[in-house]
Tab-separated table of C-alpha atoms in Angstrom:
chain	number	residue	atom	x	y	z
P	186	MET	CA	-53.211	-32.837	-17.640
P	187	TYR	CA	-54.778	-35.122	-20.245
P	188	TYR	CA	-52.568	-36.729	-22.855
P	189	ARG	CA	-53.812	-38.470	-25.967
P	190	THR	CA	-51.957	-41.704	-26.581
P	191	HIS	CA	-51.431	-42.905	-30.133
P	192	ASN	CA	-50.247	-46.210	-31.427
P	193	ILE	CA	-47.201	-45.302	-33.492
P	194	ILE	CA	-46.349	-47.935	-36.085
P	195	CYS	CA	-42.838	-47.393	-37.406
P	196	LYS	CA	-41.927	-49.316	-40.521
P	197	ILE	CA	-38.449	-49.719	-41.949
P	198	ILE	CA	-39.558	-49.696	-45.572
P	199	THR	CA	-36.431	-49.190	-47.632
P	200	LEU	CA	-32.798	-49.166	-46.618
P	201	LEU	CA	-31.155	-46.656	-48.899
P	202	LEU	CA	-28.141	-45.369	-46.972
P	203	CYS	CA	-27.484	-41.821	-48.120
P	204	LEU	CA	-23.817	-41.141	-47.483
P	205	ALA	CA	-23.796	-37.610	-46.284
P	206	PHE	CA	-22.191	-35.915	-43.303
P	207	ALA	CA	-23.991	-37.039	-40.148
P	208	SER	CA	-26.847	-34.673	-39.495
P	209	CYS	CA	-29.793	-34.289	-37.173
P	210	GLU	CA	-32.670	-32.287	-38.585
P	211	LYS	CA	-36.351	-31.908	-37.910
P	212	ALA	CA	-38.351	-34.863	-39.107
P	213	PHE	CA	-38.637	-34.891	-42.876
P	214	ILE	CA	-42.305	-34.837	-43.876
P	215	PRO	CA	-42.015	-35.152	-47.645
P	216	ASP	CA	-45.688	-35.294	-48.548
P	217	GLU	CA	-45.643	-31.621	-49.461
P	218	ASP	CA	-43.325	-28.685	-49.042
P	219	ASN	CA	-45.172	-26.927	-46.217
P	220	ASP	CA	-42.281	-24.839	-44.830
P	221	GLY	CA	-42.501	-26.811	-41.569
P	222	LYS	CA	-46.172	-25.996	-40.786
P	223	GLU	CA	-48.104	-28.727	-38.980
P	224	GLN	CA	-51.838	-29.177	-38.383
P	225	GLY	CA	-53.436	-30.387	-35.164
P	226	GLY	CA	-54.983	-33.837	-34.805
P	227	ASN	CA	-58.395	-35.016	-33.735
P	228	GLY	CA	-57.317	-37.538	-31.117
P	229	THR	CA	-57.566	-40.605	-33.400
P	230	ARG	CA	-54.716	-43.039	-33.866
P	231	HIS	CA	-52.104	-42.216	-36.460
P	232	ASP	CA	-49.139	-43.933	-38.049
P	233	VAL	CA	-45.602	-42.589	-38.094
P	234	THR	CA	-43.688	-44.244	-40.916
P	235	ILE	CA	-39.905	-44.352	-40.549
P	236	GLN	CA	-37.940	-44.508	-43.793
P	237	THR	CA	-34.178	-45.025	-43.890
P	238	ARG	CA	-32.334	-44.597	-47.170
P	239	ALA	CA	-29.044	-46.003	-48.432
P	240	THR	CA	-26.970	-46.703	-51.552
P	241	THR	CA	-24.395	-48.992	-49.998
P	242	ASN	CA	-24.192	-52.662	-50.909
P	243	GLY	CA	-23.004	-53.529	-47.416
P	244	THR	CA	-25.401	-54.402	-44.638
P	245	VAL	CA	-25.988	-51.992	-41.775
P	246	PHE	CA	-28.257	-54.238	-39.739
P	247	PRO	CA	-28.994	-54.776	-36.933
P	248	LEU	CA	-30.084	-51.239	-36.136
P	249	HIS	CA	-30.815	-49.911	-32.667
P	250	ILE	CA	-33.654	-47.397	-32.328
P	251	THR	CA	-33.928	-45.006	-29.373
P	252	VAL	CA	-36.763	-42.501	-28.863
P	253	THR	CA	-36.334	-39.751	-26.275
P	254	THR	CA	-38.268	-36.722	-25.158
P	255	ARG	CA	-36.761	-33.305	-25.850
P	256	ASP	CA	-35.357	-33.231	-22.294
P	257	GLY	CA	-33.470	-36.494	-22.926
P	258	ALA	CA	-35.684	-39.044	-21.157
P	259	THR	CA	-35.782	-42.376	-23.000
P	260	VAL	CA	-39.330	-43.479	-23.777
P	261	ALA	CA	-38.747	-46.395	-26.160
P	262	THR	CA	-36.001	-48.562	-27.643
P	263	GLN	CA	-36.077	-51.224	-30.322
P	264	ASP	CA	-33.586	-53.436	-32.169
P	265	VAL	CA	-34.314	-53.920	-35.856
P	266	ALA	CA	-32.898	-57.087	-37.391
P	267	ASN	CA	-33.801	-56.447	-41.032
P	268	ALA	CA	-35.530	-54.042	-43.405
P	269	SER	CA	-38.914	-55.730	-43.194
P	270	GLU	CA	-39.229	-55.658	-39.417
P	271	LYS	CA	-41.901	-53.365	-37.960
P	272	ILE	CA	-41.558	-51.283	-34.812
P	273	LYS	CA	-44.635	-50.579	-32.684
P	274	LEU	CA	-44.397	-47.788	-30.143
P	275	LYS	CA	-47.001	-46.144	-27.930
P	276	LEU	CA	-46.285	-42.446	-27.486
P	277	GLN	CA	-48.209	-39.608	-25.922
P	278	ASP	CA	-48.727	-36.365	-27.776
P	279	GLY	CA	-45.514	-34.391	-27.609
P	280	ASP	CA	-42.129	-33.667	-29.147
P	281	TYR	CA	-39.558	-36.435	-29.527
P	282	HIS	CA	-36.163	-37.298	-30.945
P	283	ILE	CA	-35.399	-40.608	-32.645
P	284	SER	CA	-31.845	-41.914	-32.987
P	285	VAL	CA	-30.847	-44.802	-35.241
P	286	ALA	CA	-27.442	-46.515	-35.237
P	287	ASN	CA	-26.021	-49.920	-36.008
P	288	SER	CA	-24.295	-51.927	-33.293
P	289	ILE	CA	-20.571	-51.874	-34.039
P	290	ASP	CA	-17.778	-52.831	-31.634
P	291	MET	CA	-15.295	-49.938	-31.613
P	292	SER	CA	-13.597	-50.934	-28.365
P	293	ASN	CA	-10.222	-51.220	-30.134
P	294	GLY	CA	-10.726	-47.866	-31.832
P	295	TRP	CA	-11.482	-49.404	-35.220
P	296	SER	CA	-13.761	-51.934	-36.884
P	297	THR	CA	-14.046	-53.937	-40.081
P	298	THR	CA	-17.694	-52.839	-40.415
P	299	PRO	CA	-18.628	-49.173	-40.903
P	300	ALA	CA	-20.727	-47.508	-38.230
P	301	VAL	CA	-23.759	-45.538	-39.405
P	302	ARG	CA	-26.138	-43.271	-37.562
P	303	GLY	CA	-29.023	-40.898	-38.124
P	304	GLY	CA	-31.657	-39.018	-36.203
P	305	ALA	CA	-34.596	-36.660	-36.425
P	306	ASP	CA	-36.894	-34.597	-34.235
P	307	PHE	CA	-40.601	-35.314	-34.665
P	308	SER	CA	-43.914	-34.528	-33.020
P	309	VAL	CA	-46.977	-36.610	-32.216
P	310	GLN	CA	-49.886	-34.229	-32.722
P	311	GLY	CA	-52.757	-36.338	-33.954
P	312	LYS	CA	-51.544	-36.343	-37.533
P	313	ALA	CA	-50.102	-39.072	-39.726
P	314	ALA	CA	-46.487	-38.357	-40.672
P	315	THR	CA	-43.518	-39.824	-42.450
P	316	VAL	CA	-40.167	-39.445	-40.719
P	317	ASN	CA	-37.263	-39.855	-43.125
P	318	ILE	CA	-34.013	-40.720	-41.388
P	319	ILE	CA	-30.904	-40.365	-43.489
P	320	LEU	CA	-28.251	-42.733	-42.195
P	321	SER	CA	-24.711	-41.435	-42.554
P	322	TYR	CA	-21.314	-43.004	-42.128
P	323	ALA	CA	-20.045	-42.054	-38.682
P	324	VAL	CA	-16.518	-43.225	-39.455
P	325	ALA	CA	-13.695	-42.690	-41.912
P	326	SER	CA	-12.428	-45.584	-44.011
P	327	VAL	CA	-8.658	-46.102	-43.925
P	328	ASN	CA	-6.913	-48.594	-46.205
P	329	ILE	CA	-3.106	-48.574	-46.139
P	330	THR	CA	-1.006	-50.934	-48.263
P	331	LEU	CA	2.791	-51.190	-47.855
P	332	ASP	CA	4.967	-52.569	-50.638
P	333	GLY	CA	8.652	-53.428	-50.604
P	334	VAL	CA	8.725	-54.390	-46.917
P	335	ALA	CA	11.646	-56.683	-46.038
P	336	ALA	CA	10.882	-60.366	-46.592
P	337	GLU	CA	11.961	-61.181	-43.023
P	338	ALA	CA	9.355	-58.831	-41.534
P	339	THR	CA	7.218	-60.652	-38.978
P	340	ASN	CA	4.789	-57.936	-37.950
P	341	VAL	CA	3.618	-54.661	-39.473
P	342	SER	CA	1.157	-52.202	-37.970
P	343	VAL	CA	-0.086	-48.662	-38.450
P	344	GLN	CA	-0.904	-46.222	-35.654
P	345	LEU	CA	-3.207	-43.219	-36.112
P	346	SER	CA	-3.521	-40.417	-33.566
P	347	PRO	CA	-5.215	-38.504	-32.123
P	348	LEU	CA	-8.583	-39.989	-33.047
P	349	SER	CA	-11.893	-39.518	-31.288
P	350	ASN	CA	-12.784	-42.544	-29.189
P	351	SER	CA	-16.497	-42.137	-28.548
P	352	LEU	CA	-19.682	-41.062	-30.312
P	353	SER	CA	-22.710	-39.859	-28.359
P	354	GLN	CA	-26.329	-40.530	-29.236
P	355	ASP	CA	-26.674	-36.980	-30.575
P	356	GLY	CA	-23.752	-37.475	-32.973
P	357	THR	CA	-21.052	-35.664	-30.982
P	358	TYR	CA	-17.508	-37.072	-31.030
P	359	SER	CA	-15.304	-36.839	-27.942
P	360	GLY	CA	-12.114	-38.158	-26.396
P	361	SER	CA	-8.654	-38.685	-27.848
P	362	ALA	CA	-6.830	-41.938	-28.495
P	363	THR	CA	-4.053	-43.644	-30.432
P	364	VAL	CA	-5.426	-46.453	-32.577
P	365	THR	CA	-3.256	-49.365	-33.723
P	366	ILE	CA	-4.364	-51.210	-36.852
P	367	PRO	CA	-2.516	-54.449	-37.639
P	368	CYS	CA	-1.472	-55.245	-41.194
P	369	SER	CA	-1.729	-58.649	-42.849
P	370	LYS	CA	0.581	-59.986	-45.524
P	371	THR	CA	-1.216	-60.445	-48.828
P	372	SER	CA	-0.657	-63.045	-51.521
P	373	ALA	CA	1.077	-60.336	-53.540
P	374	GLY	CA	3.690	-59.925	-50.814
P	375	THR	CA	2.435	-56.538	-49.626
P	376	TRP	CA	1.220	-55.690	-46.130
P	377	SER	CA	-2.232	-54.137	-45.816
P	378	THR	CA	-4.612	-52.920	-43.140
P	379	GLY	CA	-7.548	-53.729	-45.386
P	380	ALA	CA	-10.551	-51.467	-44.972
P	381	ALA	CA	-10.455	-50.283	-41.368
P	382	TYR	CA	-13.122	-47.929	-40.058
P	383	VAL	CA	-12.123	-45.348	-37.449
P	384	TYR	CA	-13.705	-42.364	-35.733
P	385	PRO	CA	-12.642	-38.940	-37.090
P	386	SER	CA	-9.503	-37.170	-35.941
P	387	ALA	CA	-9.609	-35.319	-32.627
P	388	ALA	CA	-7.256	-32.582	-33.845
P	389	ASP	CA	-6.465	-30.628	-36.994
P	390	LEU	CA	-3.387	-32.822	-37.625
P	391	THR	CA	-3.271	-36.615	-37.881
P	392	ASN	CA	-0.131	-38.535	-36.927
P	393	ILE	CA	0.571	-41.732	-38.873
P	394	SER	CA	3.197	-44.188	-37.602
P	395	ILE	CA	4.247	-47.358	-39.428
P	396	SER	CA	6.004	-50.050	-37.371
P	397	ILE	CA	7.894	-52.883	-39.098
P	398	SER	CA	9.235	-55.713	-36.943
P	399	THR	CA	11.993	-58.084	-38.090
P	400	PRO	CA	14.218	-60.521	-36.152
P	401	GLY	CA	16.671	-57.638	-35.843
P	402	GLY	CA	14.223	-55.299	-34.135
P	403	THR	CA	11.413	-52.856	-34.864
P	404	GLU	CA	11.640	-49.726	-36.977
P	405	THR	CA	8.988	-47.033	-36.759
P	406	TYR	CA	8.451	-44.281	-39.288
P	407	SER	CA	6.230	-41.301	-38.564
P	408	VAL	CA	4.532	-38.800	-40.807
P	409	VAL	CA	2.117	-35.942	-40.174
P	410	TYR	CA	-1.006	-35.661	-42.280
P	411	ALA	CA	-1.807	-31.962	-42.038
P	412	ASP	CA	-5.554	-32.430	-41.910
P	413	ARG	CA	-8.261	-34.348	-40.110
P	414	LEU	CA	-9.570	-37.766	-40.990
P	415	THR	CA	-13.229	-37.026	-41.635
P	416	ALA	CA	-16.316	-39.191	-41.241
P	417	SER	CA	-17.702	-40.614	-44.508
P	418	VAL	CA	-14.421	-40.071	-46.353
P	419	PRO	CA	-12.379	-43.055	-47.640
P	420	TYR	CA	-8.583	-42.820	-47.442
P	421	SER	CA	-6.545	-45.303	-49.489
P	422	PHE	CA	-2.761	-44.970	-49.238
P	423	THR	CA	-0.069	-47.092	-50.848
P	424	GLY	CA	3.473	-46.994	-49.478
P	425	THR	CA	6.588	-48.266	-51.237
P	426	TYR	CA	9.769	-48.881	-49.306
P	427	LYS	CA	12.790	-48.161	-51.515
P	428	GLY	CA	15.386	-49.773	-49.248
P	429	GLY	CA	18.967	-49.016	-48.267
P	430	GLU	CA	20.259	-47.231	-45.190
P	431	SER	CA	19.184	-43.964	-46.722
P	432	GLY	CA	16.150	-45.521	-48.364
P	433	THR	CA	12.871	-43.699	-48.398
P	434	SER	CA	9.376	-45.096	-48.305
P	435	GLU	CA	6.966	-43.091	-50.383
P	436	ILE	CA	3.261	-43.035	-49.660
P	437	THR	CA	0.883	-41.967	-52.388
P	438	GLY	CA	-2.732	-41.248	-51.613
P	439	ASP	CA	-5.642	-41.904	-53.908
P	440	ILE	CA	-9.105	-41.994	-52.446
P	441	SER	CA	-11.561	-44.538	-53.753
P	442	GLN	CA	-14.858	-43.316	-55.067
P	443	GLY	CA	-18.219	-44.967	-54.666
P	444	GLU	CA	-20.618	-44.735	-51.778
P	445	TRP	CA	-18.550	-42.218	-49.841
P	446	GLN	CA	-17.796	-38.516	-49.978
P	447	PRO	CA	-15.562	-36.990	-52.717
P	448	GLU	CA	-11.959	-38.066	-52.913
P	449	VAL	CA	-9.195	-37.015	-50.584
P	450	GLY	CA	-5.600	-37.742	-51.477
P	451	GLY	CA	-2.018	-36.812	-50.872
P	452	THR	CA	1.569	-38.007	-50.992
P	453	PHE	CA	4.248	-38.213	-48.308
P	454	SER	CA	7.551	-39.943	-47.738
P	455	PHE	CA	8.941	-41.517	-44.584
P	456	GLY	CA	12.143	-43.227	-43.613
P	457	PRO	CA	15.758	-42.207	-42.947
P	458	SER	CA	15.673	-39.502	-45.597
P	459	GLY	CA	11.939	-38.929	-45.791
P	460	ASN	CA	10.394	-35.535	-45.123
P	461	ASN	CA	7.867	-37.032	-42.679
P	462	ALA	CA	5.112	-34.755	-43.916
P	463	PHE	CA	2.541	-34.811	-46.667
P	464	ASP	CA	3.720	-33.144	-49.835
P	465	ASN	CA	0.211	-32.135	-50.809
P	466	ILE	CA	-3.362	-32.436	-49.643
P	467	HIS	CA	-6.281	-32.780	-52.006
P	468	ALA	CA	-9.057	-32.739	-49.429
P	469	ILE	CA	-9.236	-28.934	-49.434
P	470	PRO	CA	-7.012	-27.288	-52.066
P	471	LEU	CA	-4.339	-24.902	-50.791
P	472	VAL	CA	-3.568	-21.819	-52.857
P	473	GLU	CA	-0.706	-19.437	-52.120
P	474	THR	CA	-1.632	-15.825	-52.697
P	475	ALA	CA	-0.233	-12.362	-52.028
P	476	SER	CA	-3.597	-11.168	-50.707
P	477	LEU	CA	-6.849	-12.788	-49.652
P	478	PRO	CA	-9.895	-12.519	-51.929
P	479	GLY	CA	-12.765	-10.570	-50.459
P	480	VAL	CA	-15.999	-12.227	-49.430
P	481	GLY	CA	-18.687	-11.339	-51.954
P	482	THR	CA	-16.159	-10.915	-54.778
P	483	LEU	CA	-14.866	-13.108	-57.581
P	484	TRP	CA	-11.566	-14.975	-57.326
P	485	ASN	CA	-10.312	-16.221	-60.690
P	486	GLY	CA	-13.927	-16.101	-61.825
P	487	HIS	CA	-15.212	-18.104	-58.836
P	488	ILE	CA	-17.758	-16.678	-56.378
P	489	VAL	CA	-16.373	-16.249	-52.843
P	490	MET	CA	-19.362	-16.577	-50.518
P	491	LEU	CA	-17.943	-17.006	-47.005
P	492	GLN	CA	-14.780	-16.882	-44.924
P	493	LEU	CA	-14.878	-19.946	-42.687
P	494	SER	CA	-11.655	-19.413	-40.698
P	495	GLU	CA	-11.253	-16.970	-37.856
P	496	GLU	CA	-9.602	-13.621	-38.510
P	497	GLY	CA	-5.826	-13.874	-38.371
P	498	SER	CA	-5.719	-17.519	-39.473
P	499	ASN	CA	-3.200	-18.601	-42.081
P	500	PRO	CA	-4.142	-20.432	-44.190
P	501	VAL	CA	-7.689	-19.078	-44.414
P	502	GLU	CA	-10.510	-21.400	-45.436
P	503	MET	CA	-13.232	-19.947	-47.668
P	504	LEU	CA	-16.375	-21.247	-49.326
P	505	LEU	CA	-16.947	-20.840	-53.057
P	506	MET	CA	-20.375	-21.067	-54.709
P	507	SER	CA	-20.910	-22.272	-58.259
P	508	ARG	CA	-21.518	-19.828	-61.074
P	509	ASN	CA	-24.117	-22.241	-62.431
P	510	GLU	CA	-27.610	-22.357	-60.974
P	511	TRP	CA	-29.941	-25.270	-61.685
P	512	THR	CA	-33.706	-24.741	-61.622
P	513	GLY	CA	-36.609	-27.182	-61.668
P	514	MET	CA	-34.785	-29.420	-59.202
P	515	THR	CA	-36.209	-32.259	-57.118
P	516	SER	CA	-35.114	-33.460	-53.679
P	517	ALA	CA	-33.601	-36.683	-52.340
P	518	PHE	CA	-37.162	-37.804	-51.595
P	519	TYR	CA	-38.326	-37.661	-55.219
P	520	GLU	CA	-39.127	-41.331	-55.708
P	521	SER	CA	-38.430	-41.797	-59.431
P	522	ASP	CA	-34.940	-40.270	-59.227
P	523	PRO	CA	-33.706	-39.142	-55.787
P	524	TYR	CA	-30.116	-38.557	-56.933
P	525	VAL	CA	-30.464	-35.731	-59.457
P	526	ALA	CA	-28.845	-33.097	-57.226
P	527	GLN	CA	-26.139	-35.454	-55.918
P	528	ASN	CA	-25.151	-36.429	-59.462
P	529	ILE	CA	-24.883	-32.795	-60.511
P	530	ALA	CA	-22.619	-32.015	-57.568
P	531	GLN	CA	-20.364	-35.015	-58.167
P	532	GLN	CA	-19.906	-34.251	-61.859
P	533	TYR	CA	-19.607	-30.479	-61.666
P	534	ALA	CA	-16.336	-28.795	-62.579
P	535	GLU	CA	-15.662	-25.086	-62.744
P	536	ASP	CA	-12.542	-24.418	-64.777
P	537	GLU	CA	-9.788	-26.286	-62.915
P	538	LEU	CA	-11.821	-26.900	-59.749
P	539	THR	CA	-13.577	-30.214	-59.115
P	540	GLY	CA	-14.923	-31.837	-55.951
P	541	TRP	CA	-17.994	-29.631	-55.414
P	542	HIS	CA	-20.824	-30.616	-53.083
P	543	ILE	CA	-24.360	-29.665	-52.088
P	544	PRO	CA	-24.181	-27.184	-49.180
P	545	THR	CA	-24.314	-28.803	-45.761
P	546	THR	CA	-26.877	-27.587	-43.246
P	547	ASP	CA	-24.265	-25.445	-41.481
P	548	GLU	CA	-22.994	-24.014	-44.765
P	549	ALA	CA	-26.528	-23.213	-45.935
P	550	ARG	CA	-27.339	-21.531	-42.622
P	551	SER	CA	-24.182	-19.404	-42.817
P	552	ILE	CA	-24.882	-18.472	-46.440
P	553	LYS	CA	-28.437	-17.311	-45.752
P	554	ASP	CA	-27.371	-15.510	-42.563
P	555	LYS	CA	-24.655	-13.655	-44.479
P	556	TRP	CA	-26.521	-12.904	-47.693
P	557	GLY	CA	-30.235	-13.224	-46.896
P	558	GLY	CA	-32.642	-10.287	-47.011
P	559	ASP	CA	-31.283	-6.893	-48.001
P	560	ALA	CA	-27.686	-8.187	-48.138
P	561	LEU	CA	-28.542	-10.179	-51.261
P	562	THR	CA	-28.398	-6.992	-53.327
P	563	ALA	CA	-24.666	-6.641	-52.731
P	564	ILE	CA	-23.680	-10.121	-53.917
P	565	ASN	CA	-26.107	-9.896	-56.852
P	566	THR	CA	-24.498	-6.633	-57.956
P	567	THR	CA	-21.189	-8.507	-58.192
P	568	LEU	CA	-22.759	-11.398	-60.090
P	569	SER	CA	-24.667	-9.193	-62.524
P	570	GLY	CA	-21.527	-7.147	-63.167
P	571	ALA	CA	-19.778	-10.337	-64.270
P	572	SER	CA	-22.759	-11.417	-66.406
P	573	LEU	CA	-23.536	-14.264	-63.983
P	574	THR	CA	-26.974	-15.432	-62.866
P	575	PRO	CA	-28.005	-13.618	-59.661
P	576	LEU	CA	-29.385	-15.400	-56.622
P	577	THR	CA	-33.141	-15.213	-56.055
P	578	ALA	CA	-35.049	-14.708	-52.806
P	579	THR	CA	-38.659	-14.713	-54.031
P	580	ASP	CA	-40.711	-15.100	-57.187
P	581	THR	CA	-44.410	-15.046	-58.045
P	582	ASN	CA	-44.890	-18.332	-56.161
P	583	GLY	CA	-43.344	-17.097	-52.912
P	584	ASN	CA	-39.968	-17.865	-51.359
P	585	VAL	CA	-37.463	-19.473	-53.701
P	586	ARG	CA	-35.837	-22.451	-52.014
P	587	TYR	CA	-32.367	-23.899	-52.653
P	588	LEU	CA	-31.420	-27.488	-51.844
P	589	CYS	CA	-28.975	-28.301	-49.050
P	590	ASN	CA	-28.013	-31.199	-46.741
P	591	GLU	CA	-27.719	-33.803	-49.526
P	592	ALA	CA	-30.953	-32.429	-51.060
P	593	GLN	CA	-32.923	-33.445	-47.968
P	594	THR	CA	-33.676	-29.900	-46.774
P	595	THR	CA	-33.943	-26.446	-48.323
P	596	PHE	CA	-33.076	-22.842	-47.481
P	597	SER	CA	-34.057	-19.439	-48.816
P	598	PHE	CA	-32.541	-15.985	-49.096
P	599	ALA	CA	-35.906	-14.451	-48.211
P	600	PRO	CA	-35.984	-12.463	-44.930
P	601	SER	CA	-36.809	-14.458	-41.772
P	602	SER	CA	-36.840	-17.750	-43.683
P	603	SER	CA	-35.736	-21.026	-42.103
P	604	ILE	CA	-34.231	-24.324	-43.187
P	605	THR	CA	-37.090	-26.761	-43.776
P	606	ALA	CA	-37.685	-30.299	-44.962
P	607	ALA	CA	-37.693	-30.883	-48.702
P	608	GLY	CA	-40.816	-32.264	-50.358
P	609	LYS	CA	-40.972	-35.495	-52.301
P	610	THR	CA	-43.173	-34.159	-55.143
P	611	VAL	CA	-41.870	-30.586	-55.509
P	612	LYS	CA	-40.132	-29.836	-58.823
P	613	THR	CA	-39.302	-26.166	-58.360
P	614	TYR	CA	-36.216	-26.200	-56.134
P	615	ARG	CA	-32.965	-24.574	-57.162
P	616	LEU	CA	-29.389	-25.686	-56.630
P	617	ARG	CA	-26.014	-24.028	-56.216
P	618	VAL	CA	-23.117	-26.286	-55.297
P	619	VAL	CA	-20.188	-25.153	-53.154
P	620	LYS	CA	-16.511	-25.935	-52.614
P	621	ARG	CA	-14.106	-25.224	-49.771
P	622	ILE	CA	-10.673	-23.841	-50.560
P	623	ARG	CA	-7.763	-22.624	-48.444
P	624	PHE	CA	-5.647	-19.538	-49.118
P	625	LYS	CA	-2.162	-19.178	-47.664
P	626	LEU	CA	-0.557	-15.759	-47.644
P	627	LYS	CA	2.901	-15.828	-49.205
P	628	ASN	CA	5.873	-15.118	-46.934
P	629	SER	CA	3.791	-15.990	-43.885
């Protein structure tokens, strides 16, 4: 069999780390929105340009590049020291996967530098292409500060468990471990872990233990955080020890904003009279209700699009979709302003609910599978009955496409449509943001 060999010149042009959930999509070809169609080549040499995007001020270099065939065979590797370094690869015509990650030592289960990763499938078919790789935080940020600790304390540490202890090249977490993060005494007299980066939780609950050593011995306080630590989410907790034999240490959670995902917070107490459990969780709101809202109906004026939990679960997690729909939208690849959709999601509030986000790839796929095609009539009947803007599958220009995956890809409610790469010049996308919420049946 004859294979054409092309000289593939990969250029790291701009480092613009887009802090989204780690994802692996087909290669983003943002020259035009072609619904994934590709044309054949003529056997001449072509360039593949690799673009990585980021908003963080911190460095993510060096990066390690790995290119594999679809059956997993490694065909090329490269270490990239800085944003201006070029990568030259010789690849035969075919289908490939590229993985990008920075080299971070996580042998102790945590690091002082955040790990990032990204990947994309791409093809060499005699055609110039641009592969956009969106690097995502592969870790959670944990920053715990303890105030009021006894002056004679000699050592303070925090243990988190169970956390994942490995991350595969394809972005899959595995394993289970207890991670110990030492605290340092600050000039203000508090003890702090500083920003420690850990892999996500390996279970639905996260155990937090605080050990305080004094000349008289070591005391350990435990608390259960009734949720996972999630990649790309910053957790910043401050604990205050109130002292006395029956003293209670109270931990309040307030998640820092910035280059990470929306805030997650909560409060809990620990100690001799502490409740050893979080009093509340702000990651996914919990609402007590006598009966569950139906999918495809309105709950307190909010559109219930999906049930995410299995039948019989309690609480039940559901996905809401915004009443507002934005038209004339551009993607994350629109060069003059790539953050239009992200800014809308971050600032959006619907009555008392904040913390909305652009649908993830999985959420978008579930939404279109549930409501695409003929099923769209049912949800639109509900929306029209409440004087809300209906969802649209097609218009005079063809399939209407909604942004998802941090505005990097798009989906449609049209029959047999697929999730495809977003274009960098298209100005006709639409946007609906979503929010997860949990419902707990009363007396259950």
